[in-house]
Each structure stands twice: as structure tokens, then as C-alpha cells.
Amino acid sequence: MKKRILVIFGTRPEAIKMGALVNALKQEDIFDTKVCVTAQHREMLDQVLAFFEIVPDYDLNIMKANQTLNELSSRIFIKMDKILTDFKPDLVLVHGDTTTSTIAAWSAFNHKIKIGHIEAGLRTYNKFSPFPEEINRQITGRLSDFHFAPTLSAKQNLISEKITEKNILVTGNTVLDSLFWTINKIKNYETEDISKLKNKINFNKKIITVTGHRRENFGDGFINICKAIAKIAERNDVEIIYPVHLNPNVQKPVKQILSGKKNIHLIPPLDYPSFVWLMNNSYLILTDSGGIQEEAPALGKPVLVMRDTTERPEAVKAGTAILVGTDYHEIVSKTNEILDNKTIYKKMSTAINPYGDGKAVPRIINFIKKNL
Ligand code: UD1
Ligand code: UDP
């Protein structure tokens, strides 16, 4: 009988990082692979599902505007029982650090179903940074049977937490499998969003791409970030493109502080291929995103990480990324330095791949074939 695998995810980055894996698993005749989306995100998830041509087998459709973490968690818990009982998976695969992944893993544990954790072992060991992701990761790590660590240092974190070594595999990050696949796919076509950007924005200037959504930055952090962006936009040689995350806690300050400025372009979240194109055509990226910290080094784009801690130290060590926190002066001065100093820029923009070679997906599948 075929082994049943249920891949569960709910947000944009999980879908991007699971997209290539889902499609490869579906090619494997020895598995019956199904996809369950919680739809913790809706529009931003659907953009990715459409791009990877994934039609979920189960859709919990649980997004509500601005719901609390407890409300979100309880609604996932309640809906997961029926799916696990109906499909009876031999293995549940979850990704990373979201509320979806932790609650899905916990639900599977309650049914004594094996759990595989993709992007396992990232840590800051700071309970509230990133919040709630650090603790989500630690809990999912405890619940999981197979740990797919993207880097050696992630594996070392797991070993220091007494996870059995034979259950850990260093794979590289699946984000690069998806990124390389996407770069290849967009060589020959232009999305509607790419055409719109080209028509509206002067790409002869230095393009700064901005994203931000972390909960620990809500309030003062976001206000500082926005004021710093407004200051940087006073330069004549830059165009700032900011696809604004749909979280109302992000939309409000960003639109209040940054709307109507000449060279700041606030746009809706871009679909994945368009965003990859934008990163590739950027001079510099300012972000608090996890995934972008992994993609930018592979594209040779300097990143200023607007966070106080990172669970992705590899890009900082390699010199592509600098942690600037949410301090107004730090963001403005580091950005100006990179824009003005060609030597610094050159050093930071050497393409490196500390997050793998884009072959994480086949490694994960081989491990599952041997161990499930
Ligand atoms: C979530 C994850 C975070 C991940 C991020 C990626 C948790 C606790 N947080 O944060 O780890 O880095 O996704 O983006 O799991 N919204 C929409 N449409 C969408 C998406 C969001 O309207 O397509 C709005 C809704 O009002 C929603 C709110 O944003 O309630 C917050 O979404 P939520 O998933 O709870 O948190 P994020 O901040 O997106
Ligand atoms: N991304 C996208 N469209 C956008 C902004 C980002 O497709 O407008 C992609 C980006 O390339 C990366 C992922 O979304 O792969 C990062 O998601 P996010 O920053 O929301 O979450 P995090 O990685 O911080 O968990």
C-alpha cells in the first residue's frame, strides 16, 4: 500500500518553501501525497498556490482579519481532527515557524502520526525575538520525528537540544529549490506586475526594495522604519518600492507615514515570480523577512535586516546582510553608506549560497523513502 503523506501549510512563505517539494512528492508513485492549507493567509497564499499550480485537497479557510494568535491556534486545532482521521497520514510535513506549522504538528502528535519538520533547527534562543516564531520552532522541533535542517549550524542547534542525530538531515533550504525553479521559469515571460512596475518606475535609478511584517516591530519599530524610509527617499538617485504586507498592523503606519511621496511606491504584495524579478532588479533590500534573508545572498543583493536578532546568521557572517534593528539613525546611515561607498557595495553584493544548492527537495524525498 502507498504511504500517505500530508503536507500542511498556511502562509505565503511556507507555500513558497513547500511548493517545489509538493510538486516533486506528487511525482513519486510510492506515495499518496495530499495538501492541506489552513489558509492562515488567504490572498497571499493563493498567489503562491496559483504560481506552483497546487490545488489543495483540504482548505480550512480560517483567515479572519487581525485575529489573535490564540483564536487562530484554536481554530486550526479544531479543524485538524477530521482531516487527520479521514486521510490517516503516515507522515505529516510542516515547515518552519508559523502558528499553522506548530499547531498542525501538535495535532498530528495527538494522533500519534509521524512528523517531518522542514527548515528545522533555526534558533535565536530569545523567547520574544522573533515572536512568536522562536518558540513555535522550538515546540515543533520537540514534536517532530524527522528534522530537515537547512544548514550545519541549524543541525548543531538540534543536537545541543538532544535530538537524535540519525533523525536530522542537512538539506539546504528549499527556498533555493523554489527560487532557482522560478528564475528559470521567468526567463521567458513577463508577469502583469512586472510590466506595471517597468511602466511606472525609473529602473535607471538605484532601486531599494522594502518589506516588513514582524510582530515584534509593530508600534514604535514600524514608525521608526517608515520615518527612516522617508528620509532615504529625499535622495534623488533612488526609487523605493514597498509591497506592503496585508496585515492591518503593517498597512496602517506604512500608509499613514509613506503615502504620497514622489519616489516611494507603496504597492500590494507581489506574486512570487514578480517579487523575484524585483529583487533581481534591486540595488539594495531593506527587510525584516526571514525568507528574503535567504534569497538575497543567492541573488547577490545586499540586505539590511531591520531586526535586533536573526536566526539566519549565515548571511551576516558571509557579509551580504547587516543587522540594523529598527533604529532610525542606524537604518538611514547604513543605507547611505552602502549607496555611496562602491567598495562596501561590491563586497556585500557577491553572490553566495549559504543556504544550499537548490537540491534540498530530492534530499528530503530520499530520506523519507528510506526512513518512513
Ligand atoms: C504570519 C506568521 C509569520 C510569517 C508571516 C509571513 C504567525 C504567528 N505569523 O504573520 O511567522 O513570517 O506570516 O508573512 O504564524 N492578511 C490578509 N491577507 C493575507 C494575509 C494576511 O488580510 O493574505 C491579514 C489578516 O488580517 C490577518 C493578518 O494579516 O489576520 C495577520 O496574519 P497572520 O498570519 O496572523 O500573521 P502575519 O503577520 O501575516
Ligand atoms: N514575497 C513575495 N511577494 C512580496 C514579498 C515577498 O512573493 O510582495 C516572497 C519572498 O520572495 C519570500 C517570501 O515571500 O520568499 C517571504 O515572505 P514573508 O516576508 O512574508 O515571510 P517570512 O519569510 O518572514 O516568514
PDB file of N, CA and C in Angstrom, residues 89-151:
ATOM      1  N   PRO A  89      -2.781  10.011   7.600  1.00  0.00           N
ATOM      2  CA  PRO A  89      -1.427  10.043   7.015  1.00  0.00           C
ATOM      3  C   PRO A  89      -0.432   9.209   7.812  1.00  0.00           C
ATOM      4  N   ASP A  90       0.569   8.657   7.088  1.00  0.00           N
ATOM      5  CA  ASP A  90       1.695   8.005   7.761  1.00  0.00           C
ATOM      6  C   ASP A  90       2.715   9.050   8.192  1.00  0.00           C
ATOM      7  N   LEU A  91       2.694  10.196   7.489  1.00  0.00           N
ATOM      8  CA  LEU A  91       3.641  11.268   7.795  1.00  0.00           C
ATOM      9  C   LEU A  91       2.981  12.614   7.500  1.00  0.00           C
ATOM     10  N   VAL A  92       3.152  13.552   8.438  1.00  0.00           N
ATOM     11  CA  VAL A  92       2.726  14.929   8.203  1.00  0.00           C
ATOM     12  C   VAL A  92       3.993  15.764   8.027  1.00  0.00           C
ATOM     13  N   LEU A  93       4.008  16.609   6.995  1.00  0.00           N
ATOM     14  CA  LEU A  93       5.160  17.501   6.805  1.00  0.00           C
ATOM     15  C   LEU A  93       4.743  18.937   7.081  1.00  0.00           C
ATOM     16  N   VAL A  94       5.493  19.615   7.949  1.00  0.00           N
ATOM     17  CA  VAL A  94       5.222  21.028   8.221  1.00  0.00           C
ATOM     18  C   VAL A  94       6.511  21.813   7.982  1.00  0.00           C
ATOM     19  N   HIS A  95       6.358  23.128   7.926  1.00  0.00           N
ATOM     20  CA  HIS A  95       7.506  23.973   7.608  1.00  0.00           C
ATOM     21  C   HIS A  95       7.724  25.098   8.621  1.00  0.00           C
ATOM     22  N   GLY A  96       8.944  25.221   9.103  1.00  0.00           N
ATOM     23  CA  GLY A  96       9.362  26.458   9.757  1.00  0.00           C
ATOM     24  C   GLY A  96       8.723  26.781  11.086  1.00  0.00           C
ATOM     25  N   ASP A  97       8.065  27.919  11.176  1.00  0.00           N
ATOM     26  CA  ASP A  97       7.846  28.563  12.469  1.00  0.00           C
ATOM     27  C   ASP A  97       6.505  29.251  12.650  1.00  0.00           C
ATOM     28  N   THR A  98       5.556  28.988  11.768  1.00  0.00           N
ATOM     29  CA  THR A  98       4.297  29.740  11.888  1.00  0.00           C
ATOM     30  C   THR A  98       3.361  29.055  12.890  1.00  0.00           C
ATOM     31  N   THR A  99       2.289  29.747  13.222  1.00  0.00           N
ATOM     32  CA  THR A  99       1.270  29.139  14.077  1.00  0.00           C
ATOM     33  C   THR A  99       0.689  27.913  13.386  1.00  0.00           C
ATOM     34  N   THR A 100       0.478  28.011  12.087  1.00  0.00           N
ATOM     35  CA  THR A 100      -0.005  26.842  11.335  1.00  0.00           C
ATOM     36  C   THR A 100       0.904  25.633  11.547  1.00  0.00           C
ATOM     37  N   SER A 101       2.224  25.814  11.387  1.00  0.00           N
ATOM     38  CA  SER A 101       3.085  24.627  11.427  1.00  0.00           C
ATOM     39  C   SER A 101       3.114  24.018  12.821  1.00  0.00           C
ATOM     40  N   THR A 102       3.169  24.852  13.841  1.00  0.00           N
ATOM     41  CA  THR A 102       3.241  24.301  15.195  1.00  0.00           C
ATOM     42  C   THR A 102       1.936  23.605  15.589  1.00  0.00           C
ATOM     43  N   ILE A 103       0.816  24.235  15.290  1.00  0.00           N
ATOM     44  CA  ILE A 103      -0.466  23.619  15.693  1.00  0.00           C
ATOM     45  C   ILE A 103      -0.745  22.369  14.858  1.00  0.00           C
ATOM     46  N   ALA A 104      -0.354  22.393  13.586  1.00  0.00           N
ATOM     47  CA  ALA A 104      -0.538  21.193  12.748  1.00  0.00           C
ATOM     48  C   ALA A 104       0.322  20.055  13.288  1.00  0.00           C
ATOM     49  N   ALA A 105       1.567  20.358  13.660  1.00  0.00           N
ATOM     50  CA  ALA A 105       2.450  19.313  14.198  1.00  0.00           C
ATOM     51  C   ALA A 105       1.875  18.781  15.510  1.00  0.00           C
ATOM     52  N   TRP A 106       1.397  19.675  16.339  1.00  0.00           N
ATOM     53  CA  TRP A 106       0.843  19.261  17.636  1.00  0.00           C
ATOM     54  C   TRP A 106      -0.393  18.373  17.427  1.00  0.00           C
ATOM     55  N   SER A 107      -1.212  18.755  16.445  1.00  0.00           N
ATOM     56  CA  SER A 107      -2.411  17.946  16.145  1.00  0.00           C
ATOM     57  C   SER A 107      -2.007  16.558  15.683  1.00  0.00           C
ATOM     58  N   ALA A 108      -0.971  16.483  14.842  1.00  0.00           N
ATOM     59  CA  ALA A 108      -0.510  15.177  14.355  1.00  0.00           C
ATOM     60  C   ALA A 108       0.035  14.349  15.519  1.00  0.00           C
ATOM     61  N   PHE A 109       0.775  14.994  16.402  1.00  0.00           N
ATOM     62  CA  PHE A 109       1.308  14.293  17.580  1.00  0.00           C
ATOM     63  C   PHE A 109       0.165  13.701  18.410  1.00  0.00           C
ATOM     64  N   ASN A 110      -0.896  14.463  18.590  1.00  0.00           N
ATOM     65  CA  ASN A 110      -2.038  13.968  19.373  1.00  0.00           C
ATOM     66  C   ASN A 110      -2.682  12.733  18.745  1.00  0.00           C
ATOM     67  N   HIS A 111      -2.471  12.568  17.427  1.00  0.00           N
ATOM     68  CA  HIS A 111      -2.967  11.364  16.731  1.00  0.00           C
ATOM     69  C   HIS A 111      -1.852  10.328  16.565  1.00  0.00           C
ATOM     70  N   LYS A 112      -0.704  10.542  17.208  1.00  0.00           N
ATOM     71  CA  LYS A 112       0.469   9.657  17.104  1.00  0.00           C
ATOM     72  C   LYS A 112       0.907   9.440  15.650  1.00  0.00           C
ATOM     73  N   ILE A 113       0.830  10.514  14.868  1.00  0.00           N
ATOM     74  CA  ILE A 113       1.283  10.446  13.467  1.00  0.00           C
ATOM     75  C   ILE A 113       2.693  11.018  13.403  1.00  0.00           C
ATOM     76  N   LYS A 114       3.547  10.397  12.581  1.00  0.00           N
ATOM     77  CA  LYS A 114       4.941  10.876  12.430  1.00  0.00           C
ATOM     78  C   LYS A 114       4.953  12.271  11.813  1.00  0.00           C
ATOM     79  N   ILE A 115       5.944  13.062  12.251  1.00  0.00           N
ATOM     80  CA  ILE A 115       6.026  14.451  11.780  1.00  0.00           C
ATOM     81  C   ILE A 115       7.414  14.717  11.209  1.00  0.00           C
ATOM     82  N   GLY A 116       7.451  15.341  10.024  1.00  0.00           N
ATOM     83  CA  GLY A 116       8.720  15.797   9.444  1.00  0.00           C
ATOM     84  C   GLY A 116       8.721  17.315   9.427  1.00  0.00           C
ATOM     85  N   HIS A 117       9.817  17.901   9.927  1.00  0.00           N
ATOM     86  CA  HIS A 117       9.898  19.363  10.034  1.00  0.00           C
ATOM     87  C   HIS A 117      10.903  19.888   9.012  1.00  0.00           C
ATOM     88  N   ILE A 118      10.408  20.648   8.043  1.00  0.00           N
ATOM     89  CA  ILE A 118      11.291  21.263   7.043  1.00  0.00           C
ATOM     90  C   ILE A 118      11.747  22.614   7.605  1.00  0.00           C
ATOM     91  N   GLU A 119      12.993  22.952   7.355  1.00  0.00           N
ATOM     92  CA  GLU A 119      13.637  24.174   7.904  1.00  0.00           C
ATOM     93  C   GLU A 119      13.697  24.080   9.436  1.00  0.00           C
ATOM     94  N   ALA A 120      14.234  22.946   9.881  1.00  0.00           N
ATOM     95  CA  ALA A 120      14.316  22.700  11.325  1.00  0.00           C
ATOM     96  C   ALA A 120      15.608  23.294  11.895  1.00  0.00           C
ATOM     97  N   GLY A 121      15.560  23.637  13.179  1.00  0.00           N
ATOM     98  CA  GLY A 121      16.786  23.959  13.916  1.00  0.00           C
ATOM     99  C   GLY A 121      17.219  25.417  13.927  1.00  0.00           C
ATOM    100  N   LEU A 122      16.420  26.310  13.318  1.00  0.00           N
ATOM    101  CA  LEU A 122      16.797  27.723  13.390  1.00  0.00           C
ATOM    102  C   LEU A 122      16.496  28.240  14.796  1.00  0.00           C
ATOM    103  N   ARG A 123      17.394  29.003  15.356  1.00  0.00           N
ATOM    104  CA  ARG A 123      17.208  29.478  16.736  1.00  0.00           C
ATOM    105  C   ARG A 123      17.831  30.843  16.946  1.00  0.00           C
ATOM    106  N   THR A 124      17.189  31.644  17.824  1.00  0.00           N
ATOM    107  CA  THR A 124      17.867  32.816  18.408  1.00  0.00           C
ATOM    108  C   THR A 124      18.057  32.597  19.908  1.00  0.00           C
ATOM    109  N   TYR A 125      17.262  31.685  20.489  1.00  0.00           N
ATOM    110  CA  TYR A 125      17.179  31.467  21.935  1.00  0.00           C
ATOM    111  C   TYR A 125      16.761  32.736  22.670  1.00  0.00           C
ATOM    112  N   ASN A 126      16.031  33.601  21.963  1.00  0.00           N
ATOM    113  CA  ASN A 126      15.432  34.779  22.581  1.00  0.00           C
ATOM    114  C   ASN A 126      13.910  34.610  22.418  1.00  0.00           C
ATOM    115  N   LYS A 127      13.249  34.369  23.555  1.00  0.00           N
ATOM    116  CA  LYS A 127      11.837  33.987  23.542  1.00  0.00           C
ATOM    117  C   LYS A 127      10.938  34.945  22.738  1.00  0.00           C
ATOM    118  N   PHE A 128      11.257  36.228  22.766  1.00  0.00           N
ATOM    119  CA  PHE A 128      10.375  37.206  22.127  1.00  0.00           C
ATOM    120  C   PHE A 128      10.941  37.790  20.830  1.00  0.00           C
ATOM    121  N   SER A 129      11.969  37.184  20.282  1.00  0.00           N
ATOM    122  CA  SER A 129      12.530  37.725  19.042  1.00  0.00           C
ATOM    123  C   SER A 129      13.124  36.591  18.209  1.00  0.00           C
ATOM    124  N   PRO A 130      12.507  36.195  17.098  1.00  0.00           N
ATOM    125  CA  PRO A 130      11.239  36.702  16.613  1.00  0.00           C
ATOM    126  C   PRO A 130      10.068  36.085  17.386  1.00  0.00           C
ATOM    127  N   PHE A 131       9.023  36.893  17.544  1.00  0.00           N
ATOM    128  CA  PHE A 131       7.834  36.467  18.292  1.00  0.00           C
ATOM    129  C   PHE A 131       6.654  36.272  17.339  1.00  0.00           C
ATOM    130  N   PRO A 132       5.949  35.158  17.393  1.00  0.00           N
ATOM    131  CA  PRO A 132       6.118  34.002  18.282  1.00  0.00           C
ATOM    132  C   PRO A 132       6.978  32.895  17.671  1.00  0.00           C
ATOM    133  N   GLU A 133       7.693  33.240  16.586  1.00  0.00           N
ATOM    134  CA  GLU A 133       8.326  32.191  15.769  1.00  0.00           C
ATOM    135  C   GLU A 133       9.389  31.385  16.520  1.00  0.00           C
ATOM    136  N   GLU A 134      10.171  32.041  17.388  1.00  0.00           N
ATOM    137  CA  GLU A 134      11.247  31.303  18.068  1.00  0.00           C
ATOM    138  C   GLU A 134      10.674  30.124  18.865  1.00  0.00           C
ATOM    139  N   ILE A 135       9.630  30.403  19.627  1.00  0.00           N
ATOM    140  CA  ILE A 135       9.044  29.332  20.449  1.00  0.00           C
ATOM    141  C   ILE A 135       8.281  28.338  19.566  1.00  0.00           C
ATOM    142  N   ASN A 136       7.625  28.842  18.518  1.00  0.00           N
ATOM    143  CA  ASN A 136       6.985  27.911  17.576  1.00  0.00           C
ATOM    144  C   ASN A 136       7.998  26.893  17.054  1.00  0.00           C
ATOM    145  N   ARG A 137       9.175  27.372  16.686  1.00  0.00           N
ATOM    146  CA  ARG A 137      10.204  26.457  16.152  1.00  0.00           C
ATOM    147  C   ARG A 137      10.641  25.439  17.197  1.00  0.00           C
ATOM    148  N   GLN A 138      10.836  25.926  18.421  1.00  0.00           N
ATOM    149  CA  GLN A 138      11.313  25.002  19.458  1.00  0.00           C
ATOM    150  C   GLN A 138      10.272  23.924  19.735  1.00  0.00           C
ATOM    151  N   ILE A 139       9.000  24.336  19.791  1.00  0.00           N
ATOM    152  CA  ILE A 139       7.940  23.342  20.058  1.00  0.00           C
ATOM    153  C   ILE A 139       7.856  22.343  18.902  1.00  0.00           C
ATOM    154  N   THR A 140       7.859  22.851  17.677  1.00  0.00           N
ATOM    155  CA  THR A 140       7.762  21.947  16.520  1.00  0.00           C
ATOM    156  C   THR A 140       8.951  20.987  16.497  1.00  0.00           C
ATOM    157  N   GLY A 141      10.117  21.487  16.880  1.00  0.00           N
ATOM    158  CA  GLY A 141      11.307  20.627  16.959  1.00  0.00           C
ATOM    159  C   GLY A 141      11.104  19.489  17.940  1.00  0.00           C
ATOM    160  N   ARG A 142      10.538  19.795  19.095  1.00  0.00           N
ATOM    161  CA  ARG A 142      10.296  18.748  20.113  1.00  0.00           C
ATOM    162  C   ARG A 142       9.297  17.706  19.616  1.00  0.00           C
ATOM    163  N   LEU A 143       8.289  18.181  18.837  1.00  0.00           N
ATOM    164  CA  LEU A 143       7.215  17.272  18.411  1.00  0.00           C
ATOM    165  C   LEU A 143       7.628  16.377  17.237  1.00  0.00           C
ATOM    166  N   SER A 144       8.675  16.789  16.493  1.00  0.00           N
ATOM    167  CA  SER A 144       8.952  16.138  15.199  1.00  0.00           C
ATOM    168  C   SER A 144       9.799  14.884  15.326  1.00  0.00           C
ATOM    169  N   ASP A 145       9.645  14.005  14.307  1.00  0.00           N
ATOM    170  CA  ASP A 145      10.423  12.766  14.231  1.00  0.00           C
ATOM    171  C   ASP A 145      11.584  12.914  13.257  1.00  0.00           C
ATOM    172  N   PHE A 146      11.345  13.591  12.114  1.00  0.00           N
ATOM    173  CA  PHE A 146      12.399  13.834  11.124  1.00  0.00           C
ATOM    174  C   PHE A 146      12.668  15.335  11.087  1.00  0.00           C
ATOM    175  N   HIS A 147      13.966  15.696  11.093  1.00  0.00           N
ATOM    176  CA  HIS A 147      14.329  17.120  11.150  1.00  0.00           C
ATOM    177  C   HIS A 147      15.159  17.465   9.925  1.00  0.00           C
ATOM    178  N   PHE A 148      14.610  18.255   9.014  1.00  0.00           N
ATOM    179  CA  PHE A 148      15.343  18.636   7.812  1.00  0.00           C
ATOM    180  C   PHE A 148      15.951  20.017   8.040  1.00  0.00           C
ATOM    181  N   ALA A 149      17.236  20.007   8.424  1.00  0.00           N
ATOM    182  CA  ALA A 149      17.901  21.267   8.783  1.00  0.00           C
ATOM    183  C   ALA A 149      18.512  21.897   7.537  1.00  0.00           C
ATOM    184  N   PRO A 150      18.330  23.204   7.356  1.00  0.00           N
ATOM    185  CA  PRO A 150      18.880  23.817   6.138  1.00  0.00           C
ATOM    186  C   PRO A 150      20.398  23.954   6.166  1.00  0.00           C
ATOM    187  N   THR A 151      20.986  24.119   7.349  1.00  0.00           N
ATOM    188  CA  THR A 151      22.437  24.349   7.440  1.00  0.00           C
ATOM    189  C   THR A 151      23.025  23.505   8.575  1.00  0.00           C
TER     190      THR A 151
END
